[in-house]
Coordinates of C-alpha atoms in Angstrom, one line a residue:
M1 CA 16.5 -15.1 -24.9
T2 CA 14.4 -17.9 -23.5
F3 CA 15.6 -19.4 -20.3
N4 CA 14.4 -21.5 -17.4
L5 CA 17.0 -21.3 -14.6
S6 CA 18.6 -17.9 -14.1
T7 CA 21.9 -19.6 -13.3
D8 CA 22.1 -20.6 -16.9
L9 CA 22.3 -17.0 -18.1
P10 CA 25.8 -15.9 -19.2
A11 CA 25.6 -12.7 -17.2
W12 CA 24.8 -14.6 -14.1
K13 CA 27.9 -16.7 -14.5
K14 CA 30.0 -13.6 -15.1
L15 CA 28.6 -12.0 -12.0
Q16 CA 29.5 -15.0 -10.0
A17 CA 33.0 -14.9 -11.3
L18 CA 33.2 -11.1 -10.5
Y19 CA 32.0 -11.7 -7.0
N20 CA 34.5 -14.5 -6.5
S21 CA 37.4 -12.5 -7.9
S22 CA 36.8 -9.0 -6.4
G23 CA 33.2 -8.5 -5.4
K24 CA 33.4 -10.2 -2.0
D25 CA 36.3 -8.0 -1.0
F26 CA 34.9 -4.7 -2.4
K27 CA 35.2 -1.8 -0.1
V28 CA 32.8 1.2 -0.6
T29 CA 35.1 3.7 1.3
E30 CA 37.9 2.8 -1.1
A31 CA 35.6 3.2 -4.1
F32 CA 34.7 6.8 -2.9
Q33 CA 38.4 7.6 -2.5
K34 CA 39.1 6.4 -6.1
D35 CA 36.1 8.2 -7.6
P36 CA 35.1 11.5 -5.9
S37 CA 32.1 11.7 -8.3
R38 CA 30.7 8.4 -7.1
F39 CA 27.7 10.1 -5.4
E40 CA 26.7 12.0 -8.6
K41 CA 27.2 8.8 -10.7
Y42 CA 25.2 6.5 -8.5
S43 CA 22.4 8.8 -7.4
K44 CA 19.2 9.2 -9.4
T45 CA 16.5 11.9 -8.9
F46 CA 12.9 11.1 -9.8
T47 CA 10.7 14.1 -10.7
N48 CA 7.0 13.6 -9.9
F49 CA 4.0 14.9 -11.9
D50 CA 3.8 17.9 -9.6
D51 CA 7.6 18.7 -10.0
S52 CA 8.4 17.5 -6.5
E53 CA 11.5 15.2 -6.3
I54 CA 12.7 12.1 -4.6
L55 CA 16.5 11.4 -4.5
F56 CA 17.7 7.7 -4.6
D57 CA 21.3 7.5 -3.5
F58 CA 22.7 4.1 -4.5
S59 CA 26.3 5.2 -4.0
K60 CA 26.8 3.4 -0.7
N61 CA 26.1 0.0 -2.2
L62 CA 28.7 -2.7 -2.9
I63 CA 29.0 -2.1 -6.7
D64 CA 31.3 -0.5 -9.2
D65 CA 30.9 0.2 -12.9
E66 CA 31.9 -3.3 -13.9
V67 CA 29.4 -5.0 -11.5
L68 CA 26.7 -2.6 -12.5
A69 CA 27.3 -3.2 -16.2
E70 CA 27.0 -6.9 -15.7
L71 CA 23.9 -6.5 -13.6
L72 CA 22.3 -4.5 -16.4
E73 CA 23.3 -7.2 -18.9
L74 CA 21.6 -9.7 -16.6
A75 CA 18.4 -7.6 -16.8
K76 CA 18.6 -7.7 -20.6
E77 CA 19.2 -11.4 -20.8
A78 CA 16.4 -12.1 -18.4
N79 CA 14.1 -10.0 -20.7
V80 CA 13.0 -7.6 -17.9
E81 CA 12.0 -5.0 -20.6
G82 CA 10.0 -7.5 -22.6
L83 CA 8.2 -8.8 -19.5
R84 CA 7.6 -5.2 -18.4
D85 CA 6.1 -4.3 -21.7
A86 CA 3.9 -7.4 -21.7
M87 CA 2.6 -6.4 -18.3
F88 CA 1.7 -2.8 -19.4
A89 CA 0.1 -4.3 -22.5
G90 CA -2.3 -6.2 -20.5
E91 CA -0.9 -9.6 -21.4
K92 CA -1.6 -12.5 -19.1
I93 CA 1.8 -12.7 -17.5
N94 CA 0.3 -14.4 -14.4
T95 CA 0.5 -17.7 -16.2
T96 CA -0.6 -20.1 -13.4
E97 CA -3.9 -18.2 -13.0
D98 CA -4.2 -17.1 -16.6
R99 CA -4.6 -13.4 -15.6
A100 CA -3.3 -10.0 -16.7
V101 CA -1.3 -8.1 -14.0
Y102 CA -2.8 -4.7 -14.5
H103 CA -2.8 -2.7 -11.3
A104 CA -1.0 0.1 -13.3
A105 CA -4.4 0.6 -15.2
L106 CA -5.9 1.6 -11.9
R107 CA -3.8 4.7 -11.8
N108 CA -4.1 5.5 -15.5
R109 CA -5.2 9.1 -14.8
A110 CA -4.1 10.2 -18.3
L111 CA -7.0 7.9 -19.5
K112 CA -4.8 6.4 -22.2
T113 CA -5.9 3.1 -23.8
M114 CA -5.0 0.2 -21.6
A115 CA -6.7 -3.0 -22.8
V116 CA -7.2 -6.5 -21.5
D117 CA -8.6 -9.1 -23.9
G118 CA -9.1 -6.4 -26.4
K119 CA -11.2 -4.3 -24.1
D120 CA -10.0 -0.8 -23.0
T121 CA -10.1 -0.5 -19.2
S122 CA -9.7 3.3 -18.9
K123 CA -13.4 4.2 -18.8
E124 CA -14.4 1.3 -16.5
V125 CA -11.6 2.3 -14.0
D126 CA -12.5 6.0 -14.2
D127 CA -16.2 5.2 -13.7
V128 CA -15.4 3.4 -10.4
L129 CA -13.2 6.3 -9.3
Q130 CA -16.0 8.8 -10.0
H131 CA -18.3 6.7 -8.0
M132 CA -15.7 6.7 -5.2
K133 CA -15.5 10.5 -5.5
E134 CA -19.2 10.9 -5.3
F135 CA -19.6 8.6 -2.3
S136 CA -16.5 10.0 -0.4
D137 CA -17.6 13.6 -1.0
Q138 CA -21.0 12.8 0.4
V139 CA -19.6 11.2 3.6
R140 CA -17.0 13.9 4.1
S141 CA -19.5 16.8 3.6
G142 CA -22.2 15.3 5.9
E143 CA -24.6 14.8 3.1
W144 CA -24.5 11.1 3.7
T145 CA -26.0 10.5 7.2
G146 CA -26.7 7.5 9.3
Y147 CA -30.2 6.1 10.0
T148 CA -30.9 8.8 12.7
G149 CA -29.8 11.7 10.5
K150 CA -26.4 12.1 12.2
Q151 CA -23.2 12.7 10.2
I152 CA -20.7 9.9 9.9
T153 CA -17.8 10.2 12.3
D154 CA -16.1 6.8 12.0
V155 CA -15.4 4.5 9.0
V156 CA -14.5 0.9 9.7
N157 CA -12.8 -1.0 6.9
I158 CA -13.3 -4.8 7.2
G159 CA -10.9 -6.8 5.1
I160 CA -7.8 -8.9 5.2
G161 CA -4.4 -9.1 3.4
G162 CA -4.2 -6.5 0.6
S163 CA -7.7 -5.3 1.5
D164 CA -6.4 -4.3 4.8
L165 CA -2.7 -3.7 4.7
G166 CA -2.9 -1.2 1.8
P167 CA -5.5 1.2 3.1
T168 CA -4.2 0.8 6.7
M169 CA -0.7 1.9 5.7
V170 CA -1.8 4.7 3.4
T171 CA -4.3 6.3 5.8
E172 CA -1.6 6.2 8.5
A173 CA 1.0 7.6 6.1
L174 CA -1.3 10.4 5.0
K175 CA -2.9 11.2 8.3
H176 CA -1.8 14.8 8.0
Y177 CA -4.4 15.2 5.2
A178 CA -7.3 13.8 7.2
Q179 CA -10.5 15.7 7.8
P180 CA -10.8 16.6 11.5
G181 CA -13.7 14.7 13.2
L182 CA -13.6 11.8 10.7
N183 CA -11.8 8.7 11.9
V184 CA -10.9 5.4 10.2
H185 CA -10.4 2.0 11.7
F186 CA -9.4 -1.3 10.3
V187 CA -10.5 -4.8 11.2
S188 CA -8.7 -7.8 9.7
N189 CA -7.9 -10.5 12.3
I190 CA -10.4 -13.3 12.8
D191 CA -9.5 -13.1 16.5
G192 CA -12.8 -11.7 17.9
T193 CA -10.8 -9.2 20.0
H194 CA -10.1 -7.2 16.9
I195 CA -13.7 -6.4 16.0
A196 CA -14.7 -6.2 19.6
E197 CA -12.1 -3.7 20.6
T198 CA -12.7 -1.6 17.4
V199 CA -16.4 -1.1 17.9
K200 CA -16.2 -0.7 21.7
G201 CA -15.9 3.1 21.6
L202 CA -18.1 3.7 18.5
N203 CA -21.6 4.9 18.0
A204 CA -23.7 2.8 15.7
E205 CA -25.6 5.9 14.6
T206 CA -22.4 7.5 13.2
T207 CA -20.4 4.5 12.0
L208 CA -20.0 3.4 8.4
F209 CA -18.6 -0.1 7.6
L210 CA -16.8 -0.9 4.4
V211 CA -16.7 -4.6 3.7
A212 CA -13.7 -5.4 1.4
S213 CA -14.0 -8.7 -0.3
K214 CA -14.0 -9.2 -4.1
T215 CA -16.1 -12.4 -3.9
F216 CA -17.8 -11.5 -0.6
T217 CA -17.0 -15.0 0.5
T218 CA -13.6 -14.5 2.2
A219 CA -14.1 -16.4 5.5
E220 CA -12.4 -14.0 7.9
T221 CA -13.9 -10.9 6.3
V222 CA -17.5 -12.2 6.1
T223 CA -17.3 -13.4 9.7
N224 CA -16.1 -10.0 10.9
A225 CA -18.7 -8.3 8.8
N226 CA -21.5 -10.4 10.3
S227 CA -20.2 -9.6 13.8
A228 CA -20.3 -5.9 12.9
K229 CA -23.8 -6.2 11.6
T230 CA -24.9 -7.9 14.8
W231 CA -23.3 -5.1 16.8
F232 CA -25.0 -2.5 14.6
L233 CA -28.5 -4.0 14.9
E234 CA -28.3 -4.1 18.6
S235 CA -28.8 -0.3 18.3
A236 CA -30.5 0.1 15.0
K237 CA -32.9 -2.9 15.4
D238 CA -34.3 -2.7 11.9
T239 CA -32.3 -4.4 9.1
K240 CA -33.4 -1.7 6.6
H241 CA -30.9 0.6 8.3
I242 CA -28.0 -1.6 7.1
A243 CA -28.0 0.2 3.8
K244 CA -27.1 3.5 5.4
H245 CA -24.2 2.0 7.4
F246 CA -22.6 -0.6 5.2
A247 CA -21.0 -0.4 1.7
A248 CA -19.2 -3.2 -0.2
L249 CA -15.9 -3.3 -2.0
S250 CA -16.9 -6.3 -4.0
T251 CA -18.1 -7.7 -7.4
N252 CA -20.6 -10.3 -6.0
A253 CA -23.9 -8.3 -6.2
E254 CA -26.0 -11.3 -5.1
E255 CA -24.1 -11.9 -1.8
V256 CA -23.8 -8.1 -1.2
A257 CA -27.6 -7.8 -1.5
K258 CA -28.2 -10.8 0.7
F259 CA -26.1 -9.2 3.4
G260 CA -28.4 -6.2 3.3
I261 CA -26.2 -3.7 1.4
D262 CA -27.7 -1.6 -1.3
T263 CA -25.9 -2.6 -4.5
K264 CA -25.7 1.1 -5.4
N265 CA -23.1 1.2 -2.7
M266 CA -21.0 -1.6 -4.2
F267 CA -17.6 -0.7 -5.7
G268 CA -16.1 -3.3 -7.9
F269 CA -12.7 -4.2 -9.4
E270 CA -11.5 -6.8 -11.9
N271 CA -9.6 -10.1 -11.5
W272 CA -6.5 -8.5 -13.0
V273 CA -6.1 -6.7 -9.7
G274 CA -4.1 -8.7 -7.2
G275 CA -4.9 -8.2 -3.5
R276 CA -1.5 -6.8 -2.6
Y277 CA -1.9 -4.3 -5.5
S278 CA -5.4 -3.3 -4.8
V279 CA -5.1 -0.1 -2.7
W280 CA -5.2 1.8 -6.0
S281 CA -8.7 0.3 -6.7
A282 CA -12.0 0.5 -4.9
I283 CA -10.2 -1.0 -1.9
G284 CA -8.8 2.5 -1.4
L285 CA -12.3 3.9 -0.7
S286 CA -11.4 4.3 3.0
V287 CA -8.4 6.3 1.9
A288 CA -10.5 8.6 -0.3
I289 CA -13.0 9.2 2.5
Y290 CA -10.3 9.9 5.0
I291 CA -8.0 12.3 3.0
G292 CA -10.4 13.4 0.3
F293 CA -10.7 12.3 -3.3
D294 CA -8.4 15.0 -4.7
N295 CA -5.6 13.8 -2.5
F296 CA -6.4 10.2 -3.4
N297 CA -6.2 11.2 -7.1
N298 CA -2.8 12.7 -6.5
F299 CA -1.7 9.5 -4.8
L300 CA -2.7 7.6 -8.0
K301 CA -0.9 10.2 -10.2
G302 CA 2.3 9.9 -8.2
A303 CA 2.3 6.1 -8.9
E304 CA 1.4 6.7 -12.5
A305 CA 4.5 9.0 -12.9
V306 CA 6.7 6.1 -11.6
D307 CA 5.0 3.8 -14.1
T308 CA 5.9 6.1 -16.9
H309 CA 9.5 6.3 -15.6
F310 CA 9.7 2.5 -15.4
Q311 CA 8.3 2.1 -18.9
T312 CA 10.3 4.7 -20.7
T313 CA 13.7 5.2 -19.0
P314 CA 16.8 3.2 -20.2
L315 CA 17.8 0.4 -17.9
S316 CA 21.0 2.2 -16.7
E317 CA 19.0 5.2 -15.5
N318 CA 15.8 3.3 -14.5
I319 CA 15.4 3.7 -10.7
P320 CA 13.3 0.6 -9.9
V321 CA 15.5 -1.5 -12.2
L322 CA 18.6 -0.4 -10.3
G323 CA 16.9 -1.2 -7.0
G324 CA 15.8 -4.6 -8.2
L325 CA 19.3 -5.4 -9.5
L326 CA 20.9 -4.5 -6.2
S327 CA 18.5 -6.8 -4.4
V328 CA 19.5 -9.7 -6.7
W329 CA 23.2 -8.9 -6.3
Y330 CA 23.0 -9.1 -2.5
N331 CA 20.6 -12.1 -2.4
N332 CA 22.2 -14.3 -4.9
F333 CA 25.9 -13.4 -4.8
H334 CA 26.6 -11.9 -1.4
G335 CA 24.3 -14.4 0.3
A336 CA 22.1 -11.8 2.1
Q337 CA 18.9 -13.4 3.2
T338 CA 17.1 -10.2 4.5
H339 CA 16.4 -6.7 3.5
L340 CA 15.7 -3.8 5.9
V341 CA 13.4 -0.9 5.2
A342 CA 13.6 1.8 7.8
P343 CA 11.5 4.9 7.3
F344 CA 12.7 7.9 9.3
D345 CA 9.1 9.0 9.5
Q346 CA 6.5 8.1 12.1
Y347 CA 3.7 8.5 9.5
L348 CA 5.3 5.6 7.6
H349 CA 5.3 3.2 10.6
R350 CA 3.2 0.7 8.7
F351 CA 5.1 1.0 5.4
P352 CA 7.5 -2.0 6.1
A353 CA 4.6 -4.2 7.0
Y354 CA 2.9 -3.3 3.7
L355 CA 6.1 -4.0 1.8
Q356 CA 6.4 -7.4 3.5
Q357 CA 3.3 -8.6 1.7
L358 CA 4.3 -7.0 -1.5
S359 CA 7.7 -8.6 -1.5
M360 CA 7.4 -11.9 0.2
E361 CA 4.0 -12.9 -1.2
S362 CA 5.1 -12.0 -4.6
N363 CA 8.6 -13.5 -4.7
G364 CA 8.4 -16.2 -2.0
K365 CA 8.5 -18.8 -4.8
S366 CA 10.7 -21.8 -5.6
V367 CA 9.4 -22.8 -9.0
T368 CA 10.2 -21.0 -12.3
R369 CA 7.9 -19.9 -15.0
G370 CA 9.2 -23.0 -16.8
N371 CA 7.8 -25.2 -14.0
S372 CA 11.2 -26.2 -12.6
F373 CA 12.4 -25.9 -9.1
T374 CA 15.1 -23.2 -8.7
D375 CA 18.7 -24.0 -7.8
Y376 CA 19.2 -20.4 -6.4
Q377 CA 17.6 -18.2 -3.7
T378 CA 14.6 -16.1 -4.6
G379 CA 12.6 -13.8 -2.3
T380 CA 14.4 -12.0 0.6
I381 CA 13.0 -11.7 4.1
L382 CA 11.9 -8.0 4.2
F383 CA 11.5 -6.4 7.6
G384 CA 11.6 -3.0 9.2
E385 CA 10.4 -0.5 11.7
P386 CA 10.5 3.3 11.8
A387 CA 13.7 4.9 13.0
T388 CA 14.8 6.2 15.4
N389 CA 13.0 3.5 17.4
A390 CA 14.7 0.8 15.4
Q391 CA 18.1 2.1 16.2
H392 CA 17.5 1.2 19.9
S393 CA 16.4 -2.4 19.0
F394 CA 17.7 -4.4 16.0
F395 CA 20.2 -1.9 14.6
Q396 CA 22.8 -3.6 16.8
L397 CA 22.5 -6.7 14.6
V398 CA 22.7 -4.6 11.4
H399 CA 26.0 -2.8 12.6
Q400 CA 27.9 -5.6 14.3
G401 CA 26.1 -8.9 13.6
T402 CA 27.4 -11.7 11.4
K403 CA 24.8 -11.2 8.7
L404 CA 24.9 -8.9 5.8
I405 CA 21.7 -6.9 5.8
P406 CA 21.2 -4.4 3.0
A407 CA 19.1 -1.5 4.1
D408 CA 16.9 1.2 2.6
F409 CA 16.5 4.4 4.7
I410 CA 13.7 6.8 3.9
L411 CA 13.4 10.4 5.0
A412 CA 11.4 13.5 4.1
A413 CA 13.3 16.8 4.1
Q414 CA 10.2 18.7 5.2
S415 CA 8.2 17.6 8.2
H416 CA 4.4 18.0 8.4
N417 CA 5.0 18.8 12.0
P418 CA 7.9 21.2 12.4
I419 CA 7.6 21.7 16.1
E420 CA 10.2 23.2 18.4
H421 CA 11.6 25.3 15.5
N422 CA 12.0 22.0 13.5
L423 CA 14.4 20.6 16.2
H424 CA 12.8 17.1 15.9
Q425 CA 13.2 17.0 12.2
R426 CA 16.9 18.0 12.4
M427 CA 17.5 15.3 15.0
L428 CA 15.7 12.8 12.9
A429 CA 17.7 13.8 9.8
S430 CA 21.0 13.7 11.6
N431 CA 20.3 10.1 12.5
F432 CA 19.3 9.3 8.9
F433 CA 22.6 10.5 7.6
A434 CA 24.7 9.2 10.5
Q435 CA 23.4 5.7 10.4
A436 CA 24.1 5.2 6.7
E437 CA 27.5 6.7 7.1
A438 CA 28.3 4.6 10.1
L439 CA 27.2 1.4 8.4
M440 CA 29.6 2.3 5.5
V441 CA 32.7 3.5 7.3
G442 CA 32.6 1.5 10.5
K443 CA 35.4 1.9 13.1
D444 CA 38.6 -0.1 13.0
K445 CA 40.9 -1.2 15.9
A446 CA 43.3 1.8 15.6
Q447 CA 40.4 4.2 15.9
V448 CA 38.9 2.4 18.9
E449 CA 42.3 2.4 20.6
S450 CA 42.8 6.1 19.9
E451 CA 39.6 6.8 21.7
G452 CA 41.0 5.2 24.9
A453 CA 39.7 1.6 24.7
T454 CA 42.2 -1.1 25.9
G455 CA 42.5 -4.8 26.3
G456 CA 39.4 -7.0 25.8
L457 CA 37.1 -4.1 25.3
V458 CA 38.7 -3.2 21.9
P459 CA 37.1 -5.9 19.8
H460 CA 33.6 -5.1 21.2
K461 CA 33.9 -1.5 19.9
I462 CA 35.0 -2.4 16.4
F463 CA 32.5 -1.9 13.6
S464 CA 33.4 -3.7 10.3
G465 CA 31.6 -1.1 8.2
N466 CA 31.0 -1.8 4.5
R467 CA 27.4 -2.5 5.1
P468 CA 25.3 -1.3 2.2
T469 CA 22.5 1.2 2.3
T470 CA 20.3 3.0 -0.2
S471 CA 19.1 6.4 1.0
I472 CA 15.8 7.7 -0.3
L473 CA 15.2 11.4 0.4
A474 CA 11.9 12.9 -0.5
Q475 CA 11.0 16.6 -0.2
K476 CA 7.9 15.8 1.7
I477 CA 5.6 12.8 2.1
T478 CA 2.6 14.0 0.1
P479 CA 0.0 11.8 -1.4
A480 CA 1.9 12.0 -4.7
A481 CA 5.2 11.1 -3.1
L482 CA 3.7 8.2 -1.2
G483 CA 2.2 6.9 -4.4
A484 CA 5.6 7.1 -6.1
L485 CA 7.4 5.3 -3.3
I486 CA 4.9 2.4 -3.3
A487 CA 5.1 2.1 -7.1
Y488 CA 8.9 2.1 -6.9
Y489 CA 8.8 -0.9 -4.6
E490 CA 6.2 -2.6 -6.8
H491 CA 8.5 -2.4 -9.8
V492 CA 11.6 -3.4 -7.7
T493 CA 9.7 -6.6 -6.8
F494 CA 8.8 -7.1 -10.5
V495 CA 12.4 -6.8 -11.6
E496 CA 13.5 -9.3 -8.9
G497 CA 10.9 -11.8 -10.1
A498 CA 11.7 -11.3 -13.7
I499 CA 15.4 -12.1 -13.1
W500 CA 14.6 -15.1 -11.0
N501 CA 12.1 -16.2 -13.7
I502 CA 9.3 -16.8 -11.2
N503 CA 5.6 -15.8 -11.3
S504 CA 5.4 -12.9 -8.9
F505 CA 1.7 -12.6 -9.1
D506 CA 0.1 -15.8 -7.8
Q507 CA 0.1 -16.9 -4.1
W508 CA -0.6 -20.6 -4.0
G509 CA 1.4 -20.8 -0.7
V510 CA -1.5 -19.3 1.3
E511 CA -4.0 -22.0 0.1
L512 CA -3.0 -25.2 2.0
G513 CA -3.4 -23.7 5.4
K514 CA -6.8 -22.3 4.5
V515 CA -8.0 -25.7 3.3
L516 CA -6.9 -27.5 6.4
A517 CA -8.4 -24.8 8.6
K518 CA -11.8 -25.4 7.1
V519 CA -11.6 -29.1 8.0
I520 CA -10.4 -28.4 11.5
G521 CA -13.0 -25.7 11.9
K522 CA -15.8 -28.3 11.5
E523 CA -14.0 -30.7 14.0
L524 CA -14.0 -27.9 16.6
E525 CA -17.8 -27.4 16.5
D526 CA -18.3 -30.5 18.7
K527 CA -16.3 -29.6 21.9
T528 CA -16.8 -33.0 23.5
Q529 CA -15.7 -35.3 20.7
K530 CA -12.0 -36.0 20.6
V531 CA -10.4 -36.0 17.2
E532 CA -8.5 -39.1 16.1
T533 CA -7.3 -37.7 12.7
H534 CA -4.2 -35.6 12.0
D535 CA -0.6 -36.1 13.0
P536 CA 0.0 -36.8 16.8
S537 CA 1.1 -33.3 17.5
T538 CA -1.9 -31.6 15.8
K539 CA -4.3 -34.1 17.3
G540 CA -2.9 -33.5 20.8
L541 CA -3.1 -29.8 20.5
I542 CA -6.7 -29.9 19.1
N543 CA -7.9 -32.1 21.9
K544 CA -6.3 -30.0 24.6
F545 CA -7.8 -26.9 23.1
K546 CA -11.3 -28.5 23.2
E547 CA -10.7 -29.5 26.8
W548 CA -9.7 -26.0 27.9
S549 CA -12.1 -24.0 25.7
A550 CA -15.1 -26.0 26.9

């Protein structure tokens, strides 16, 4: 059915009535007592291409069969399946920019036909990947050397946004697979401290820079790249050596050549690849160099397996669909404004930051695809840090605060570092299980008093419980498993946006600040001339900055 506002959908209205009548008083512990098979019913296992598995336990969430049935009906009425199929068919579902949304084509390792504007993308994508394989193999083997003949020891990726967050997160998550003696670094912030501190301990003779900018005009990236070039030439002296130490992840051959990079070392990607979905593309070159192309290929194939699951599995068994529906249930009916993702895995310490861009840049919108302002909440505020560190900081708010904070907990059963006879992993796992259980069951007044608390101390030790969690248990965080997890969250984000009827694939919200920054940047060039434009606050701040920075 065609709709503009999600609140007009019959299932939305039924869900609101369900929440008002029983949903707001739903108790998960009581639901488990009534249905001993609840775990089996609400848990789903995803099997990857390599037969490894990831278990998604949705059973601690505030739902029952009636709520779930109506959420699934909402997905049908919002045409989640139709929009999904349009995305995988290469249709231009990014309507405000008239673009296809085709990051799934980047991990099409089956090389099936995936066309945009009638042109199959499979060969073009594979050609780039083979180029990445050739280049990464040369760097890793030592065949590619710097201008003095020395092997590359350090790779510096210069980008911003998706050109930085993706490869930064993935190289950290898959550090176990790195080649000893080969290091990666990431520069994104225009703050000169970032590039200065990064190159401080590097040797120009053994450093390779990857400049990640599709247009090669992104202000922050180009500025950092030019600073890197200046640093490099202080040692190399001759600009002809740039070709051995810089490669471009870009499509602008003219600007790449002008910079001094050999266009043979240029890796392109199309405009149907959004920045926050670009780690699967040439933007992932730093990943391929760091962990090896075979592992990078498995990373792609893990995501491809989730794509297949998302495309072919009925809604009621479709893991990303269920995750997205739960998010809508909490955001729009329970009034939850945030969502916590806590990986119980140090390698995944950048995963929540990556998901922040994926979720909040995608669904931080207030206008529908029908060009009307919404009368309901859309994107949630996603946050997180790795546990167990997080337990000693903001988990206090999650357990006993006044806000409902749905949480995803992620753990691998097998550690890459089973030290002390796997003691660390057992302690980590015990916290993973205990935190989810504690958030669900809580601790009431009677239990607190039975433990010896009296008087005014009693209310301080009460935990309300009934706080929802989804537990995601992988066998091990391999390249394939990580690819699957990222694709899961991509499709969760897609489902949310489809139900809210917003375009999850543009990002106009980042433009206004950029435009104003260019104007102010010119005003800052003259340190002595006071500005008289802008609002009084901005004017006062600019003039004080000029005074102090002079």
